[in-house]
Amino acid sequence: MTALSEYQRLETTGLWRETPDSQRREVVVSLGDATLVISTMAETALSHWSLPAVKRLNPGKNPALYAPDGEADELLELSDADMIEAIERVRSVIEKRRPHPGRLRLWLGGVLSLVTILVCVLWLPGALMRQTAQALPAAARIEIGQRILAGMADLAGRPCAGRDGVEITREFSAAVFGSAAPQIIVLPSTAQVTAHLPGNIMVINRSLVEDYEDPAVLAGFLLAEDLRRRQQLPMLRLLEEAGLMATGRLLTTGEIDGSYLRAHAARLLTTPPAPVATDRLLARFEQAGISSEPYAYAIDLTGETVLDLIEGNPMRGRLRAPLLTDQNWIALQEICDG
C-alpha cells in the first residue's frame, strides 16, 4: 500500500487544468490507495495520477501546485491544508522507500574516505618511519649515533678513554658478539646502566666494569641490551620520538634537528630499560657461549628473582676460554681513571 491508512478516505476540492491552454475547472480530488483521483462534481473520473510520480511544483507555497510527473501538461491546484499534508506525507514515505543509488555511492565514498584517513593517520606514519629507518645509509646512522652520544656526554660526562681501555672494549665486544660487534662506550655517570644508539653503538655505565670481578656480568648486560636493540631498532625509536615531520625531513634532506637528538639523549640516560624475555636471553647466552649465572646474581644477589636464569644456565658443566685475560680486565676496570 502506498497511501497512509489515515488518509485513504480523504477528499477535497481543487482546480484542475488538463492542458496549458485549457480553462481551469473545479474538481473533486480523492486520495486513493496508490493514486490521486481527479473527478467531476458528478463523480466522473477525469484523471488518475500515480502517487509515486506526483510532483509538487511550488514547495512551501500556497495554494499548492501539483503535476502527475515532471513533464505532464496537467496541473492541479489545492488549498486544503489536510489534503496537502496528506499528499506530502505520502510522497515523503514513497521517497524514503525509493532506492537511492546516489546515496549508496555517497556512503561508499564516505567509508572509503574514512578508511583512507585512518590509513594515513594510523598506518602511514609508522610505515614512513620504518621505511626511513631501514633506508638510511649506514654512514648516516653512525653520524646520528655520534651526535646523540655527544648529547649524552654533555649530560653524563665525556666517555671514559683511559690507558688501554678503549682498545680492550673493542676486544671484549668482539669476544661477546663476534663479527657484528657494536662499539662500546663507557660513560662516567648515567641513571641507566646500558643504552643502544644508531650506528651500532652501545653505551654502558662505568659501574658495569668497576663493580664486578667477572667480565661475564658485563657480557650479560650487553646481551640483554642487544635483545632490546633487536626488539626496537634504535633509529626507529628515535624517529618515533621525533615525529612525522622530522622523519619526512630526514628522508628528503638527510638532516634532523639537533633538538630531537638532545632530547633523545636525555631520555636514553633516564628511561629504565625494557624487560627482556628470559628464554630469549638464555638463547643469547648460549649463542655467545657465556654463563648466565654471573649476570643473574649481579641483578639479584639472593638469586630468588632470577632463578630461571640460574637454573637455565646454558653453560653449566661446560668450559670456554675467558672473555678477557685478568690483566686486560683490570685495565678495562681502570678505563675511567685516565
CSV table of C-alpha atoms in Angstrom, one decimal:
chain,number,residue,atom,x,y,z
A,1,MET,CA,0.0,0.0,0.0
A,2,THR,CA,1.2,3.5,-0.8
A,3,ALA,CA,-1.2,5.8,0.9
A,4,LEU,CA,-1.2,6.1,4.7
A,5,SER,CA,-4.2,4.4,6.2
A,6,GLU,CA,-5.4,7.6,8.0
A,7,TYR,CA,-5.7,9.4,4.7
A,8,GLN,CA,-7.3,6.7,2.5
A,9,ARG,CA,-10.8,8.3,2.6
A,10,LEU,CA,-9.6,11.9,2.3
A,11,GLU,CA,-11.3,14.1,-0.4
A,12,THR,CA,-11.3,17.8,-1.2
A,13,THR,CA,-12.0,20.1,-4.0
A,14,GLY,CA,-9.4,21.8,-6.2
A,15,LEU,CA,-8.8,23.4,-9.5
A,16,TRP,CA,-7.6,21.2,-12.4
A,17,ARG,CA,-6.3,22.0,-15.8
A,18,GLU,CA,-5.8,19.3,-18.5
A,19,THR,CA,-3.5,21.3,-20.8
A,20,PRO,CA,-1.8,24.7,-20.6
A,21,ASP,CA,-4.5,26.0,-23.0
A,22,SER,CA,-7.4,24.6,-21.1
A,23,GLN,CA,-9.5,26.5,-18.6
A,24,ARG,CA,-9.2,25.5,-15.0
A,25,ARG,CA,-12.2,23.7,-13.6
A,26,GLU,CA,-13.3,22.8,-10.1
A,27,VAL,CA,-12.9,19.1,-9.4
A,28,VAL,CA,-13.0,16.6,-6.6
A,29,VAL,CA,-9.7,15.2,-5.5
A,30,SER,CA,-9.6,11.8,-3.7
A,31,LEU,CA,-6.5,10.2,-2.1
A,32,GLY,CA,-6.6,6.6,-3.2
A,33,ASP,CA,-4.5,3.6,-2.3
A,34,ALA,CA,-1.8,4.3,-4.9
A,35,THR,CA,-3.3,7.1,-6.9
A,36,LEU,CA,-4.7,10.6,-6.7
A,37,VAL,CA,-8.1,10.5,-8.4
A,38,ILE,CA,-9.5,13.7,-10.0
A,39,SER,CA,-13.2,13.6,-10.7
A,40,THR,CA,-16.1,15.9,-11.7
A,41,MET,CA,-18.6,17.1,-9.2
A,42,ALA,CA,-20.8,14.3,-10.6
A,43,GLU,CA,-18.1,11.8,-9.7
A,44,THR,CA,-17.0,11.1,-13.2
A,45,ALA,CA,-13.3,10.3,-13.2
A,46,LEU,CA,-11.2,12.7,-15.2
A,47,SER,CA,-7.7,11.6,-14.4
A,48,HIS,CA,-5.7,9.2,-12.2
A,49,TRP,CA,-2.3,10.2,-11.0
A,50,SER,CA,0.2,7.7,-9.7
A,51,LEU,CA,1.2,8.9,-6.2
A,52,PRO,CA,4.9,7.8,-6.7
A,53,ALA,CA,5.1,10.1,-9.7
A,54,VAL,CA,3.3,13.2,-8.3
A,55,LYS,CA,5.5,16.3,-8.3
A,56,ARG,CA,4.9,19.5,-6.3
A,57,LEU,CA,5.8,22.5,-8.4
A,58,ASN,CA,5.9,25.2,-5.7
A,59,PRO,CA,7.3,23.6,-2.5
A,60,GLY,CA,6.4,25.7,0.6
A,61,LYS,CA,3.9,27.9,-1.1
A,62,ASN,CA,0.1,28.0,-1.1
A,63,PRO,CA,-2.0,27.2,-2.9
A,64,ALA,CA,0.0,24.0,-3.7
A,65,LEU,CA,0.5,23.2,-7.4
A,66,TYR,CA,0.9,19.5,-8.4
A,67,ALA,CA,1.6,17.7,-11.7
A,68,PRO,CA,1.3,14.0,-12.4
A,69,ASP,CA,5.0,13.9,-13.3
A,70,GLY,CA,7.8,16.3,-14.3
A,71,GLU,CA,6.8,16.6,-18.0
A,72,ALA,CA,3.0,16.4,-17.9
A,73,ASP,CA,0.7,19.2,-19.1
A,74,GLU,CA,-1.9,18.6,-16.3
A,75,LEU,CA,-1.9,20.9,-13.3
A,76,LEU,CA,-3.8,20.6,-10.0
A,77,GLU,CA,-4.2,23.5,-7.6
A,78,LEU,CA,-5.1,22.6,-3.9
A,79,SER,CA,-5.8,24.9,-1.0
A,80,ASP,CA,-7.0,22.3,1.6
A,81,ALA,CA,-4.3,22.0,4.3
A,82,ASP,CA,-5.2,18.4,5.2
A,83,MET,CA,-5.0,17.2,1.6
A,84,ILE,CA,-1.7,19.0,1.1
A,85,GLU,CA,-0.3,17.5,4.3
A,86,ALA,CA,-1.6,14.0,3.3
A,87,ILE,CA,0.0,14.2,-0.2
A,88,GLU,CA,3.3,15.5,1.2
A,89,ARG,CA,3.4,12.8,3.8
A,90,VAL,CA,2.7,10.1,1.3
A,91,ARG,CA,5.3,11.5,-1.1
A,92,SER,CA,7.8,11.5,1.8
A,93,VAL,CA,7.2,7.9,2.6
A,94,ILE,CA,7.5,6.9,-1.1
A,95,GLU,CA,10.8,8.8,-1.3
A,96,LYS,CA,12.2,7.0,1.7
A,97,ARG,CA,11.3,3.7,0.2
A,98,ARG,CA,12.7,4.5,-3.2
A,99,PRO,CA,16.2,3.1,-4.0
A,100,HIS,CA,18.8,5.8,-3.9
A,101,PRO,CA,21.9,4.8,-5.9
A,102,GLY,CA,23.5,8.2,-5.3
A,103,ARG,CA,23.2,7.7,-1.6
A,104,LEU,CA,24.9,4.3,-1.8
A,105,ARG,CA,27.7,5.9,-3.7
A,106,LEU,CA,27.9,8.7,-1.1
A,107,TRP,CA,28.0,6.2,1.7
A,108,LEU,CA,30.7,4.1,-0.1
A,109,GLY,CA,32.6,7.3,-0.8
A,110,GLY,CA,32.4,8.3,2.8
A,111,VAL,CA,33.5,4.9,4.0
A,112,LEU,CA,36.4,4.9,1.6
A,113,SER,CA,37.4,8.4,2.7
A,114,LEU,CA,37.3,7.3,6.3
A,115,VAL,CA,39.4,4.3,5.6
A,116,THR,CA,41.9,6.5,3.7
A,117,ILE,CA,42.1,8.9,6.6
A,118,LEU,CA,42.6,6.0,9.1
A,119,VAL,CA,45.3,4.6,6.9
A,120,CYS,CA,47.0,8.0,6.7
A,121,VAL,CA,46.7,8.6,10.5
A,122,LEU,CA,47.4,5.1,11.9
A,123,TRP,CA,49.4,3.2,9.3
A,124,LEU,CA,51.3,5.7,7.2
A,125,PRO,CA,53.3,7.4,9.9
A,126,GLY,CA,54.6,4.1,11.2
A,127,ALA,CA,55.3,2.8,7.7
A,128,LEU,CA,57.2,6.0,6.8
A,129,MET,CA,59.3,5.8,9.9
A,130,ARG,CA,60.1,2.2,9.4
A,131,GLN,CA,61.0,2.8,5.7
A,132,THR,CA,63.2,5.8,6.7
A,133,ALA,CA,64.9,3.8,9.5
A,134,GLN,CA,65.7,1.0,7.1
A,135,ALA,CA,66.7,3.1,4.1
A,136,LEU,CA,69.0,5.4,5.9
A,137,PRO,CA,72.7,4.7,4.9
A,138,ALA,CA,75.0,3.2,7.5
A,139,ALA,CA,77.1,6.4,7.4
A,140,ALA,CA,74.1,8.5,8.3
A,141,ARG,CA,73.2,6.2,11.2
A,142,ILE,CA,76.7,6.4,12.5
A,143,GLU,CA,76.7,10.2,12.3
A,144,ILE,CA,73.4,10.4,14.1
A,145,GLY,CA,74.6,8.0,16.8
A,146,GLN,CA,77.7,10.1,17.4
A,147,ARG,CA,75.6,13.2,17.7
A,148,ILE,CA,73.3,11.5,20.3
A,149,LEU,CA,76.4,10.3,22.1
A,150,ALA,CA,77.7,13.9,22.2
A,151,GLY,CA,74.4,15.0,23.8
A,152,MET,CA,74.7,12.2,26.4
A,153,ALA,CA,78.3,13.3,27.1
A,154,ASP,CA,77.0,16.9,27.8
A,155,LEU,CA,74.8,15.4,30.5
A,156,ALA,CA,76.8,12.4,31.8
A,157,GLY,CA,80.4,13.4,31.2
A,158,ARG,CA,82.8,12.7,28.4
A,159,PRO,CA,83.3,9.0,27.5
A,160,CYS,CA,86.0,7.2,29.5
A,161,ALA,CA,89.1,6.7,27.5
A,162,GLY,CA,91.8,5.9,30.0
A,163,ARG,CA,95.0,4.0,29.2
A,164,ASP,CA,94.3,0.8,27.1
A,165,GLY,CA,90.7,0.6,28.0
A,166,VAL,CA,89.2,1.7,24.6
A,167,GLU,CA,91.1,-0.9,22.7
A,168,ILE,CA,90.1,-3.5,25.3
A,169,THR,CA,86.4,-2.7,24.9
A,170,ARG,CA,86.7,-3.5,21.2
A,171,GLU,CA,88.4,-6.8,22.0
A,172,PHE,CA,85.7,-7.6,24.6
A,173,SER,CA,82.8,-6.7,22.3
A,174,ALA,CA,84.2,-9.0,19.6
A,175,ALA,CA,84.5,-11.8,22.2
A,176,VAL,CA,80.8,-11.4,23.1
A,177,PHE,CA,79.2,-10.6,19.7
A,178,GLY,CA,81.6,-11.8,17.0
A,179,SER,CA,81.9,-10.1,13.7
A,180,ALA,CA,78.9,-7.7,14.2
A,181,ALA,CA,80.3,-6.4,17.5
A,182,PRO,CA,79.0,-2.9,18.5
A,183,GLN,CA,81.2,-0.1,19.6
A,184,ILE,CA,81.1,0.0,23.4
A,185,ILE,CA,81.2,3.5,25.1
A,186,VAL,CA,81.7,3.8,28.8
A,187,LEU,CA,80.2,6.9,30.4
A,188,PRO,CA,81.1,8.1,33.9
A,189,SER,CA,77.6,8.9,35.1
A,190,THR,CA,74.3,7.6,33.8
A,191,ALA,CA,71.0,6.8,35.5
A,192,GLN,CA,70.7,3.6,33.5
A,193,VAL,CA,73.4,1.0,33.1
A,194,THR,CA,73.0,0.4,29.3
A,195,ALA,CA,71.6,2.0,26.2
A,196,HIS,CA,71.9,1.5,22.4
A,197,LEU,CA,72.3,4.2,19.8
A,198,PRO,CA,72.0,4.2,16.0
A,199,GLY,CA,75.2,3.3,14.2
A,200,ASN,CA,75.7,0.1,16.3
A,201,ILE,CA,76.8,1.9,19.4
A,202,MET,CA,76.2,0.6,23.0
A,203,VAL,CA,76.6,2.9,26.0
A,204,ILE,CA,77.3,1.5,29.4
A,205,ASN,CA,77.7,2.9,32.9
A,206,ARG,CA,81.2,2.7,34.4
A,207,SER,CA,79.7,0.6,37.3
A,208,LEU,CA,79.5,-2.4,35.0
A,209,VAL,CA,83.3,-2.5,34.6
A,210,GLU,CA,84.2,-1.2,38.1
A,211,ASP,CA,81.9,-3.0,40.5
A,212,TYR,CA,82.2,-6.6,39.3
A,213,GLU,CA,85.0,-9.1,39.3
A,214,ASP,CA,83.7,-11.3,36.5
A,215,PRO,CA,83.6,-10.0,32.9
A,216,ALA,CA,80.6,-12.2,32.3
A,217,VAL,CA,78.5,-9.7,34.3
A,218,LEU,CA,79.2,-7.0,31.7
A,219,ALA,CA,78.6,-9.5,28.9
A,220,GLY,CA,75.2,-10.4,30.3
A,221,PHE,CA,74.1,-6.7,30.4
A,222,LEU,CA,75.4,-6.2,26.9
A,223,LEU,CA,73.5,-9.3,25.6
A,224,ALA,CA,70.3,-8.1,27.3
A,225,GLU,CA,70.7,-4.7,25.6
A,226,ASP,CA,71.3,-6.4,22.3
A,227,LEU,CA,68.0,-8.1,22.7
A,228,ARG,CA,66.3,-4.7,23.3
A,229,ARG,CA,68.1,-3.4,20.2
A,230,ARG,CA,66.6,-6.2,18.1
A,231,GLN,CA,63.1,-5.7,19.6
A,232,GLN,CA,63.2,-2.0,18.6
A,233,LEU,CA,65.8,-0.6,16.1
A,234,PRO,CA,67.5,2.4,17.7
A,235,MET,CA,66.9,4.6,14.6
A,236,LEU,CA,63.2,3.7,14.6
A,237,ARG,CA,62.9,4.5,18.3
A,238,LEU,CA,64.4,8.0,17.6
A,239,LEU,CA,62.0,8.7,14.7
A,240,GLU,CA,59.0,7.6,16.8
A,241,GLU,CA,60.0,10.1,19.4
A,242,ALA,CA,60.8,12.9,16.9
A,243,GLY,CA,57.6,12.5,15.0
A,244,LEU,CA,56.4,12.5,11.4
A,245,MET,CA,57.7,16.0,10.4
A,246,ALA,CA,61.2,15.2,11.5
A,247,THR,CA,61.0,11.8,9.7
A,248,GLY,CA,59.9,13.4,6.5
A,249,ARG,CA,62.7,15.9,6.6
A,250,LEU,CA,65.3,13.2,7.3
A,251,LEU,CA,64.0,11.1,4.4
A,252,THR,CA,64.0,14.0,2.0
A,253,THR,CA,67.1,16.0,3.1
A,254,GLY,CA,69.1,13.6,5.2
A,255,GLU,CA,69.0,16.1,8.1
A,256,ILE,CA,67.5,16.0,11.6
A,257,ASP,CA,67.3,18.9,14.0
A,258,GLY,CA,69.7,18.7,16.9
A,259,SER,CA,67.0,19.4,19.4
A,260,TYR,CA,65.5,15.9,18.7
A,261,LEU,CA,68.8,14.3,19.3
A,262,ARG,CA,69.5,16.1,22.5
A,263,ALA,CA,66.0,15.2,23.8
A,264,HIS,CA,66.6,11.6,22.8
A,265,ALA,CA,70.0,11.5,24.6
A,266,ALA,CA,68.4,12.8,27.8
A,267,ARG,CA,65.6,10.2,27.5
A,268,LEU,CA,68.1,7.3,27.0
A,269,LEU,CA,70.0,8.3,30.1
A,270,THR,CA,66.9,8.3,32.3
A,271,THR,CA,64.4,5.8,30.9
A,272,PRO,CA,64.5,2.4,32.6
A,273,PRO,CA,65.4,-0.4,30.2
A,274,ALA,CA,62.6,-2.5,28.8
A,275,PRO,CA,62.4,-6.1,30.2
A,276,VAL,CA,63.5,-9.0,28.0
A,277,ALA,CA,62.1,-12.5,27.9
A,278,THR,CA,64.2,-14.9,29.9
A,279,ASP,CA,64.0,-17.7,27.3
A,280,ARG,CA,65.3,-15.4,24.6
A,281,LEU,CA,68.1,-14.1,26.9
A,282,LEU,CA,69.2,-17.6,27.7
A,283,ALA,CA,69.3,-18.4,24.0
A,284,ARG,CA,71.6,-15.4,23.5
A,285,PHE,CA,73.8,-16.6,26.3
A,286,GLU,CA,74.0,-20.0,24.7
A,287,GLN,CA,74.7,-18.5,21.3
A,288,ALA,CA,77.6,-16.4,22.8
A,289,GLY,CA,78.8,-19.3,24.9
A,290,ILE,CA,78.6,-17.3,28.1
A,291,SER,CA,77.4,-18.3,31.5
A,292,SER,CA,74.2,-16.6,32.6
A,293,GLU,CA,74.8,-17.1,36.4
A,294,PRO,CA,77.2,-14.1,37.0
A,295,TYR,CA,74.7,-11.8,35.3
A,296,ALA,CA,71.8,-13.3,37.3
A,297,TYR,CA,73.5,-12.8,40.7
A,298,ALA,CA,74.5,-9.2,39.7
A,299,ILE,CA,70.8,-8.5,39.3
A,300,ASP,CA,69.7,-10.2,42.5
A,301,LEU,CA,72.4,-11.4,44.9
A,302,THR,CA,70.0,-13.8,46.6
A,303,GLY,CA,69.1,-15.4,43.2
A,304,GLU,CA,65.4,-15.6,44.2
A,305,THR,CA,64.0,-13.4,41.4
A,306,VAL,CA,66.4,-14.7,38.7
A,307,LEU,CA,66.1,-18.4,39.4
A,308,ASP,CA,65.2,-19.2,35.8
A,309,LEU,CA,68.5,-17.5,34.6
A,310,ILE,CA,70.4,-19.5,37.1
A,311,GLU,CA,68.8,-22.9,36.6
A,312,GLY,CA,68.6,-22.4,32.8
A,313,ASN,CA,72.3,-21.5,32.5
A,314,PRO,CA,73.3,-23.0,29.1
A,315,MET,CA,77.0,-23.2,30.0
A,316,ARG,CA,76.5,-25.3,33.2
A,317,GLY,CA,79.1,-28.0,33.1
A,318,ARG,CA,80.8,-26.5,30.0
A,319,LEU,CA,84.0,-24.6,29.8
A,320,ARG,CA,85.1,-21.8,27.4
A,321,ALA,CA,88.1,-19.6,27.2
A,322,PRO,CA,88.0,-16.4,29.4
A,323,LEU,CA,86.4,-13.4,27.7
A,324,LEU,CA,89.4,-11.3,28.8
A,325,THR,CA,92.7,-12.0,30.5
A,326,ASP,CA,92.9,-10.9,34.1
A,327,GLN,CA,95.4,-8.2,33.0
A,328,ASN,CA,93.0,-6.8,30.3
A,329,TRP,CA,90.0,-6.9,32.6
A,330,ILE,CA,91.9,-4.9,35.2
A,331,ALA,CA,92.9,-2.4,32.5
A,332,LEU,CA,89.3,-2.1,31.4
A,333,GLN,CA,88.2,-1.5,35.0
A,334,GLU,CA,90.5,1.5,35.1
A,335,ILE,CA,89.1,3.0,31.8
A,336,CYS,CA,87.6,5.9,33.6
A,337,ASP,CA,90.7,6.7,35.7
A,338,GLY,CA,92.8,8.1,32.9
